[in-house]
């Protein structure tokens, strides 16, 4: 029978392996060290794309981005409805 100490060490190693596997899968296999530079580049790109994004913190930017995406989706829905209705209107 395994000692409790040995079982605990096995559990720690298994958890460490899962964390490493998660880091590899979520970061494209580059490891965790490459993540800060990639995050910084993506935040700068979002700041450029989202109106008013340059003046916001990263947390505020993410909230503004989510709101902006919602508004864009709503605009697409409205334009689709208008397009469908105009396409079926009889010609005068």
Coordinates of C-alpha atoms in Angstrom, one line a residue:
X1 CA 0.0 0.0 0.0
X2 CA 1.3 3.5 -0.8
X3 CA 2.0 5.9 2.0
X4 CA -0.1 9.1 2.3
X5 CA 3.0 11.1 1.5
X6 CA 3.7 9.3 -1.7
X7 CA 0.0 9.6 -2.8
X8 CA 0.1 13.4 -2.1
X9 CA 3.3 13.8 -4.2
X10 CA 1.6 11.8 -7.1
X11 CA -1.4 14.1 -6.8
X12 CA 0.8 17.2 -7.0
X13 CA 2.6 15.9 -10.0
X14 CA -0.6 15.0 -11.7
X15 CA -2.0 18.5 -11.0
X16 CA 1.2 20.1 -12.3
X17 CA 0.9 18.1 -15.5
X18 CA -2.7 19.2 -16.0
X19 CA -1.7 22.9 -15.5
X20 CA 1.2 22.5 -18.0
X21 CA -1.1 20.8 -20.5
X22 CA -3.7 23.6 -20.1
X23 CA -1.1 26.3 -20.6
X24 CA 0.1 24.5 -23.8
X25 CA -3.4 24.1 -25.2
X26 CA -4.6 27.6 -24.4
X27 CA -1.4 29.4 -25.5
X28 CA -0.9 27.6 -28.8
X29 CA 1.9 25.4 -27.3
X30 CA 4.1 28.4 -26.6
X31 CA 4.0 28.1 -22.8
X32 CA 2.9 30.7 -20.3
X33 CA 5.9 33.1 -20.7
X34 CA 4.8 34.3 -24.1
X35 CA 1.3 35.2 -22.9
X36 CA 2.0 38.7 -21.5
X37 CA 3.4 40.1 -24.8
X38 CA 0.5 38.5 -26.7
X39 CA -2.0 39.9 -24.3
X40 CA -0.4 43.4 -24.5
X41 CA -0.6 43.3 -28.3
X42 CA -4.2 42.2 -28.3
X43 CA -5.2 44.9 -25.8
X44 CA -3.6 47.5 -28.0
X45 CA -5.5 46.1 -31.0
X46 CA -8.8 46.3 -29.1
X47 CA -7.9 49.8 -28.1
X48 CA -7.6 50.7 -31.7
X49 CA -10.8 48.9 -32.8
X50 CA -13.2 49.9 -30.1
X51 CA -14.4 53.5 -30.1
X52 CA -13.0 55.4 -27.2
X53 CA -10.8 52.4 -26.2
X54 CA -7.5 54.2 -26.1
X55 CA -8.5 56.1 -22.9
X56 CA -9.6 53.0 -20.9
X57 CA -7.9 50.5 -18.6
X58 CA -7.7 46.9 -19.7
X59 CA -10.7 45.9 -17.5
X60 CA -12.8 48.8 -18.8
X61 CA -11.8 48.0 -22.3
X62 CA -13.0 44.5 -22.0
X63 CA -16.4 45.7 -20.8
X64 CA -16.6 48.3 -23.5
X65 CA -15.7 45.6 -26.1
X66 CA -18.5 43.3 -24.9
X67 CA -20.9 46.2 -25.1
X68 CA -19.6 47.2 -28.6
X69 CA -20.0 43.7 -29.9
X70 CA -23.6 43.6 -28.6
X71 CA -24.4 46.9 -30.3
X72 CA -22.9 45.7 -33.6
X73 CA -24.9 42.5 -33.5
X74 CA -28.1 44.5 -32.9
X75 CA -27.2 46.8 -35.8
X76 CA -26.7 43.7 -38.0
X77 CA -30.1 42.3 -37.0
X78 CA -31.8 45.7 -37.7
X79 CA -30.1 45.9 -41.1
X80 CA -31.2 42.4 -42.0
X81 CA -34.8 43.1 -41.1
X82 CA -34.7 46.3 -43.1
X83 CA -33.1 44.5 -46.0
X84 CA -35.7 41.7 -45.9
X85 CA -38.6 44.1 -45.8
X86 CA -37.3 46.4 -48.6
X87 CA -36.6 43.4 -50.7
X88 CA -40.2 42.2 -50.5
X89 CA -41.8 45.6 -51.0
X90 CA -43.7 46.0 -54.3
X91 CA -42.1 48.3 -56.8
X92 CA -43.9 51.5 -57.4

